[in-house]
mmCIF file of C-alpha atoms in Angstrom:
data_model
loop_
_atom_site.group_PDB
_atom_site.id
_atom_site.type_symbol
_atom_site.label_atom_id
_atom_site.label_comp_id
_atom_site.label_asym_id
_atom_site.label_seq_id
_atom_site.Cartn_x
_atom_site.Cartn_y
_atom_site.Cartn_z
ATOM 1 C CA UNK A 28 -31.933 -67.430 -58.695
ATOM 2 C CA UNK A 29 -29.290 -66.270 -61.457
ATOM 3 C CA UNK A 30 -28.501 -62.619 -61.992
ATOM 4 C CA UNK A 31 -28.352 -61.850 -65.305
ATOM 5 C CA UNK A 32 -25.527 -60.578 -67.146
ATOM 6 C CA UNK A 33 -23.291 -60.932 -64.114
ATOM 7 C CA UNK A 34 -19.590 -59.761 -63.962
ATOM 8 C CA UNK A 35 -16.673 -61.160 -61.994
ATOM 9 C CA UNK A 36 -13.475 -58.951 -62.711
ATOM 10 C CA UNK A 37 -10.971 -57.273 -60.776
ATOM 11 C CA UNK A 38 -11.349 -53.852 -58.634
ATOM 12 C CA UNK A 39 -10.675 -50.437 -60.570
ATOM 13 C CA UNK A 40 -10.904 -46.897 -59.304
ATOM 14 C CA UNK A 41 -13.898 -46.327 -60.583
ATOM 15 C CA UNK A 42 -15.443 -48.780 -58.014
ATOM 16 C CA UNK A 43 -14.518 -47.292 -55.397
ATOM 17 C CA UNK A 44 -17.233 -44.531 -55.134
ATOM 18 C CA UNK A 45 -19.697 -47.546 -55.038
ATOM 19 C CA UNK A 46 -17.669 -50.067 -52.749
ATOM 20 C CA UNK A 47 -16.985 -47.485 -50.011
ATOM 21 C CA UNK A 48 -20.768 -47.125 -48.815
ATOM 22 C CA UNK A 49 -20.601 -50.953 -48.695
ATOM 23 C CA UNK A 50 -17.441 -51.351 -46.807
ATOM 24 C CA UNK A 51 -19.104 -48.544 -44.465
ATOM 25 C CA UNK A 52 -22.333 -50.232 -44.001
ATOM 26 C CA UNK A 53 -20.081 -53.359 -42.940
ATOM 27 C CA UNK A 54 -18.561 -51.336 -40.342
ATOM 28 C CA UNK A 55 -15.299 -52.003 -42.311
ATOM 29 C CA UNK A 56 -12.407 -50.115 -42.424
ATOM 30 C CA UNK A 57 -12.834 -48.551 -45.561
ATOM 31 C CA UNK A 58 -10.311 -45.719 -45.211
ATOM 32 C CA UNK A 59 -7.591 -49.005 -45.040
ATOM 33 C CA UNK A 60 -9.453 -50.831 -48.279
ATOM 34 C CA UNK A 61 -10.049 -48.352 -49.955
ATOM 35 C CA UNK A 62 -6.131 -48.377 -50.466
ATOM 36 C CA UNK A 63 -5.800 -51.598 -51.226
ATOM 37 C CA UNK A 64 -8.950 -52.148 -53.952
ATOM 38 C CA UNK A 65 -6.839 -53.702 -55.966
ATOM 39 C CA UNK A 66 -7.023 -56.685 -53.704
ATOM 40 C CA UNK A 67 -10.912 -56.867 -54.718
ATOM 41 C CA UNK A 68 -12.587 -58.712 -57.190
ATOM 42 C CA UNK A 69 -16.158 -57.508 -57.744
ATOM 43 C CA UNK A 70 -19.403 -58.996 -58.896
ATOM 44 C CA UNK A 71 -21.031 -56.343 -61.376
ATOM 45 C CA UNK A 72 -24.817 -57.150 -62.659
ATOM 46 C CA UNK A 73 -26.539 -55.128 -65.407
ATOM 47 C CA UNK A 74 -25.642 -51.729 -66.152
ATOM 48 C CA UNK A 75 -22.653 -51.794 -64.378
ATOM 49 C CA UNK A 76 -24.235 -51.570 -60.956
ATOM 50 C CA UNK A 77 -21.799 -53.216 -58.210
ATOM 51 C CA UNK A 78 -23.431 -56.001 -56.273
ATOM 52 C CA UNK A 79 -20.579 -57.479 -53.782
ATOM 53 C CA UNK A 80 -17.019 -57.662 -53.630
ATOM 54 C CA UNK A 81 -14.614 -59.943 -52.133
ATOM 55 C CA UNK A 82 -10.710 -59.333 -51.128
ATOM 56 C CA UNK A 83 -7.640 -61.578 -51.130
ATOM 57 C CA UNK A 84 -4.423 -60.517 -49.848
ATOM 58 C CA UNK A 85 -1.517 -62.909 -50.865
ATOM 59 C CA UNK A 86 1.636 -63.606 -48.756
ATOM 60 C CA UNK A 87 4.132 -65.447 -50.356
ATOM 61 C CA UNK A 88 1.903 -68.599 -51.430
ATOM 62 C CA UNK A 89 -0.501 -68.112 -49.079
ATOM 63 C CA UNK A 90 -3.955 -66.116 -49.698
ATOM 64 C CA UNK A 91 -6.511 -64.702 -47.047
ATOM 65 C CA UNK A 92 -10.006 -63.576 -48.082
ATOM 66 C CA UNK A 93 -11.583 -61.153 -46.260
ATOM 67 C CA UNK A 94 -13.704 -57.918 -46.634
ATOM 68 C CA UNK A 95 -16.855 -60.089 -48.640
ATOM 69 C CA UNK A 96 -19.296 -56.940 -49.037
ATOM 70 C CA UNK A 97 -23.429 -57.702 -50.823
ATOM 71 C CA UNK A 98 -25.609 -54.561 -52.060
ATOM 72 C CA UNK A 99 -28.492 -57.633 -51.683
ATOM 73 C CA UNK A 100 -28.052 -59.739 -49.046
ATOM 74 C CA UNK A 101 -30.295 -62.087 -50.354
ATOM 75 C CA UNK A 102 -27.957 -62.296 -53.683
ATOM 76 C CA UNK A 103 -24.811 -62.715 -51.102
ATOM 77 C CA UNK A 104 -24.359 -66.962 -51.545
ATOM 78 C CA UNK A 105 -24.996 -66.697 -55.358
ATOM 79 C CA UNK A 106 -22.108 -64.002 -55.888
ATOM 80 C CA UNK A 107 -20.056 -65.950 -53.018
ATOM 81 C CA UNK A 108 -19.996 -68.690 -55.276
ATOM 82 C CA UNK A 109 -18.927 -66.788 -57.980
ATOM 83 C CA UNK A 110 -16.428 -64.338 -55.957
ATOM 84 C CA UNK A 111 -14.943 -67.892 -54.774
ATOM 85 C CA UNK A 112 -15.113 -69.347 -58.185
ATOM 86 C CA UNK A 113 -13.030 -66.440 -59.399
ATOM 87 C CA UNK A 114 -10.775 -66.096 -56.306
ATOM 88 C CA UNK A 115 -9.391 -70.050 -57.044
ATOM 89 C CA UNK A 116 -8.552 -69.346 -60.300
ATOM 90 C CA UNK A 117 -6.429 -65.966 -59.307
ATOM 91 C CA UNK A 118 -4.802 -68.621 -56.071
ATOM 92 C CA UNK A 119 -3.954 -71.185 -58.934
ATOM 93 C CA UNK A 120 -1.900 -68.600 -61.361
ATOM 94 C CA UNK A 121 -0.201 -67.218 -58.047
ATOM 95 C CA UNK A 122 0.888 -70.564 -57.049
ATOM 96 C CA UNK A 123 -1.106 -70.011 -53.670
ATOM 97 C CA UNK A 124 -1.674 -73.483 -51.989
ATOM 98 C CA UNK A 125 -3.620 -72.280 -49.130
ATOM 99 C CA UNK A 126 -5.894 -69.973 -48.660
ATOM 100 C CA UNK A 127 -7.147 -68.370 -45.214
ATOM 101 C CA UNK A 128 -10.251 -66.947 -43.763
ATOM 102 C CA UNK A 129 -12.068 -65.067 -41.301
ATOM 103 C CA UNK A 130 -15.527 -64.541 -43.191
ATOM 104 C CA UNK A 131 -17.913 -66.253 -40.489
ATOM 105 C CA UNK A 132 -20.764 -67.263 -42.631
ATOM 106 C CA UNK A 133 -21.804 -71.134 -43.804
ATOM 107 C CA UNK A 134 -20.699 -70.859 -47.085
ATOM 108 C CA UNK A 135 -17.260 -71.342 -46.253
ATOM 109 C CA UNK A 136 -17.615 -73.916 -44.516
ATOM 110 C CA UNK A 137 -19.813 -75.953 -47.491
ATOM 111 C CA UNK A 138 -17.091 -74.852 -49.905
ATOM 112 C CA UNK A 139 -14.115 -76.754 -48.132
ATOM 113 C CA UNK A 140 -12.673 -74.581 -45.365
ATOM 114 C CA UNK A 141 -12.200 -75.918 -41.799
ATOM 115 C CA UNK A 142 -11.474 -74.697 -38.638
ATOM 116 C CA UNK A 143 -7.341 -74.312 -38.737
ATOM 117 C CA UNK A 144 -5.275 -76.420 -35.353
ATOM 118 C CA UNK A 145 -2.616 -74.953 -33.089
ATOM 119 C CA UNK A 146 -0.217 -76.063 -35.110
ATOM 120 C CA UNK A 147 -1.502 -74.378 -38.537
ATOM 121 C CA UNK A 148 -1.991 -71.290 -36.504
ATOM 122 C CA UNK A 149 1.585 -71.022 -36.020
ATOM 123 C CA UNK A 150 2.278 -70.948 -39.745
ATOM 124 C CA UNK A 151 -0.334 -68.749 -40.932
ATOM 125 C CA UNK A 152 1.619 -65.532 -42.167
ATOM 126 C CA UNK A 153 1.997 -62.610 -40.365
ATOM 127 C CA UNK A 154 1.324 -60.617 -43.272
ATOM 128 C CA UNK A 155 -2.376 -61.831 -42.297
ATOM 129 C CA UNK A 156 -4.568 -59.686 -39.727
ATOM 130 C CA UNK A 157 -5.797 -61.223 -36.968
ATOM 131 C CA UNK A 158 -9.327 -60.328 -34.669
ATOM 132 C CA UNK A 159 -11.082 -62.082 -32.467
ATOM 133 C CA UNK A 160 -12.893 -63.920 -35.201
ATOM 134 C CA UNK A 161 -11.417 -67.813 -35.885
ATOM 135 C CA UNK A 162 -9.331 -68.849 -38.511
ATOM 136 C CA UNK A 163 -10.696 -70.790 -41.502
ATOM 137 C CA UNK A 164 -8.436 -72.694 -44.193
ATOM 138 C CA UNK A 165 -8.727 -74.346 -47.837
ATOM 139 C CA UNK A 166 -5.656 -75.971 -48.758
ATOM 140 C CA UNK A 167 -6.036 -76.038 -52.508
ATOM 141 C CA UNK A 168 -2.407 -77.982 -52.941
ATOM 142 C CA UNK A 169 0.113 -79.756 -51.414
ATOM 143 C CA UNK A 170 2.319 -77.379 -48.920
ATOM 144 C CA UNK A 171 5.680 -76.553 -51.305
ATOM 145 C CA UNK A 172 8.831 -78.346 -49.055
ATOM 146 C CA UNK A 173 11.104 -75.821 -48.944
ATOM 147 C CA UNK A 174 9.277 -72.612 -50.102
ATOM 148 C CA UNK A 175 11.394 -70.748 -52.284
ATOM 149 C CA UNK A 176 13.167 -67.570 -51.604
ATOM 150 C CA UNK A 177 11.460 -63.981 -52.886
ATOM 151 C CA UNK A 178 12.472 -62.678 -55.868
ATOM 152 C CA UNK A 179 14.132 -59.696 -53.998
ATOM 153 C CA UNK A 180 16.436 -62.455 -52.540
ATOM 154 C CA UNK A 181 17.199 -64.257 -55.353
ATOM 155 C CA UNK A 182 18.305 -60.740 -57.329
ATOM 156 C CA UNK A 183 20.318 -60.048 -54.339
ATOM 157 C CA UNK A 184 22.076 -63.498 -54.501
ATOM 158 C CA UNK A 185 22.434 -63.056 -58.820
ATOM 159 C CA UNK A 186 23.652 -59.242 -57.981
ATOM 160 C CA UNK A 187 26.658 -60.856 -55.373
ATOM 161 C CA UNK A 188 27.327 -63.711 -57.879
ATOM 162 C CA UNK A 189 27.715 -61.025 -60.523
ATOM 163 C CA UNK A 190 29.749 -58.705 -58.698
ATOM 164 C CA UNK A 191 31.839 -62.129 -57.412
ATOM 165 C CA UNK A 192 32.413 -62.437 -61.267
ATOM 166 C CA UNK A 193 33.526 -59.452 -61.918
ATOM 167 C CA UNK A 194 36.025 -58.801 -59.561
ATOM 168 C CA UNK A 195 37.534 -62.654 -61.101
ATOM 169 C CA UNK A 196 37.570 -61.130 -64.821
ATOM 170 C CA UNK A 197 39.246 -57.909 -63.475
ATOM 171 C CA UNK A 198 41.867 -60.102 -61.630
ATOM 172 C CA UNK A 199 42.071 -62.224 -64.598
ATOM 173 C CA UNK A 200 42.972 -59.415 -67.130
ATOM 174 C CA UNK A 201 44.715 -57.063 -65.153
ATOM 175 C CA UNK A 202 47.974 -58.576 -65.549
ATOM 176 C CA UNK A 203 47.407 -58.382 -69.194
ATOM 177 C CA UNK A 204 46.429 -54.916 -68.820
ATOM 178 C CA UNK A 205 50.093 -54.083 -67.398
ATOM 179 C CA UNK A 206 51.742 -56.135 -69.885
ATOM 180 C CA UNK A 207 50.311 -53.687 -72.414
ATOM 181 C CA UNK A 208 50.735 -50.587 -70.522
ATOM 182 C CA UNK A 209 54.396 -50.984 -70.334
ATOM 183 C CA UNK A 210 55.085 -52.240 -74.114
ATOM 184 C CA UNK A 211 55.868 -49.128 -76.384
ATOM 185 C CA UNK A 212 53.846 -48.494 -78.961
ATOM 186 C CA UNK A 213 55.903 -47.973 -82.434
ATOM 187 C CA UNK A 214 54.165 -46.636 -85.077
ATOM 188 C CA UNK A 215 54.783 -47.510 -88.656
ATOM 189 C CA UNK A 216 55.822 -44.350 -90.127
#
């Protein structure tokens, strides 16, 4: 079955009067998501009228899917398919290289995901929530070597470098700054 004149696009405020009765009838903490919509990508059919919603939180290069919400149950793998289709291409301009789940339904795992080791476990981000459900993986690229630092930590570094530099210049020209201090000054008249 294909809906027609379906939608995939990001989360605005104006969903939210329509995704919070979903996230309630979920049993989902909507109070929590409702704060981070922005997380959400949504599946919109004709007219406007919201028919699911999936969420992706991103640490670092690592995304987690979670909060999958259907208006139709029986329209639920169709829009999967497109939430997912949508979610790889948002993982691929954020550099993501793996992507994690807790969604428990078959779709997953016919779309690539498998069941994640011990020693994955352990390097699944924090960041990530964690309930009694297990933990599902794609990885979508090769694992980067040596990740690289945030961007707060590399402005920190340039900021020390920068203040480094500037402390050389202002040893640099301070004797030069004496040297004219102590030179009269004539003037031509």
């Amino acid at each position: 079955m294909t809906i027609p004149n379906l939608q995939i696009r990001r989360a605005n405020v104006e969903d939210l009067p329509r995704l919070i009765p979903l996230w309630k009838e979920e049993n989902l903490p909507w109070a929590e998501l409702e704060k981070r919509f922005k997380e959400f990508q949504v599946a919109a059919g004709e007219g406007g009228e919201l028919l699911g919603a999936l969420g992706m939180q991103i640490a670092g290069l690592e995304g987690c899917l979670y909060g999958e919400v259907f208006l139709h149950p029986e329209q639920a793998d169709e829009l999967r398919d497109q939430l997912w289709e949508r979610m790889q291409v948002i993982a691929k301009n954020h550099g993501i290289f793996r992507v994690w789940t807790q969604l428990a339904t078959p779709f997953w795992d016919h779309n690539g995901f498998n069941p994640a080791n011990a020693e994955l476990l352990a390097k699944r981000p924090a960041a990530f929530p964690d309930d009694a459900h297990a933990w599902l993986f794609i990885q979508l690229r090769e694992e980067p070597v040596g990740i690289p630092p945030s961007i707060e930590k590399e402005f920190a570094l340039f900021k020390e470098a920068e203040r480094a530099r500037t402390e050389v210049l202002a040893v640099l020209h301070l004797p030069r700054k004496i040297a004219n201090k102590k030179r009269p000054r004539y003037s031509r008249h």
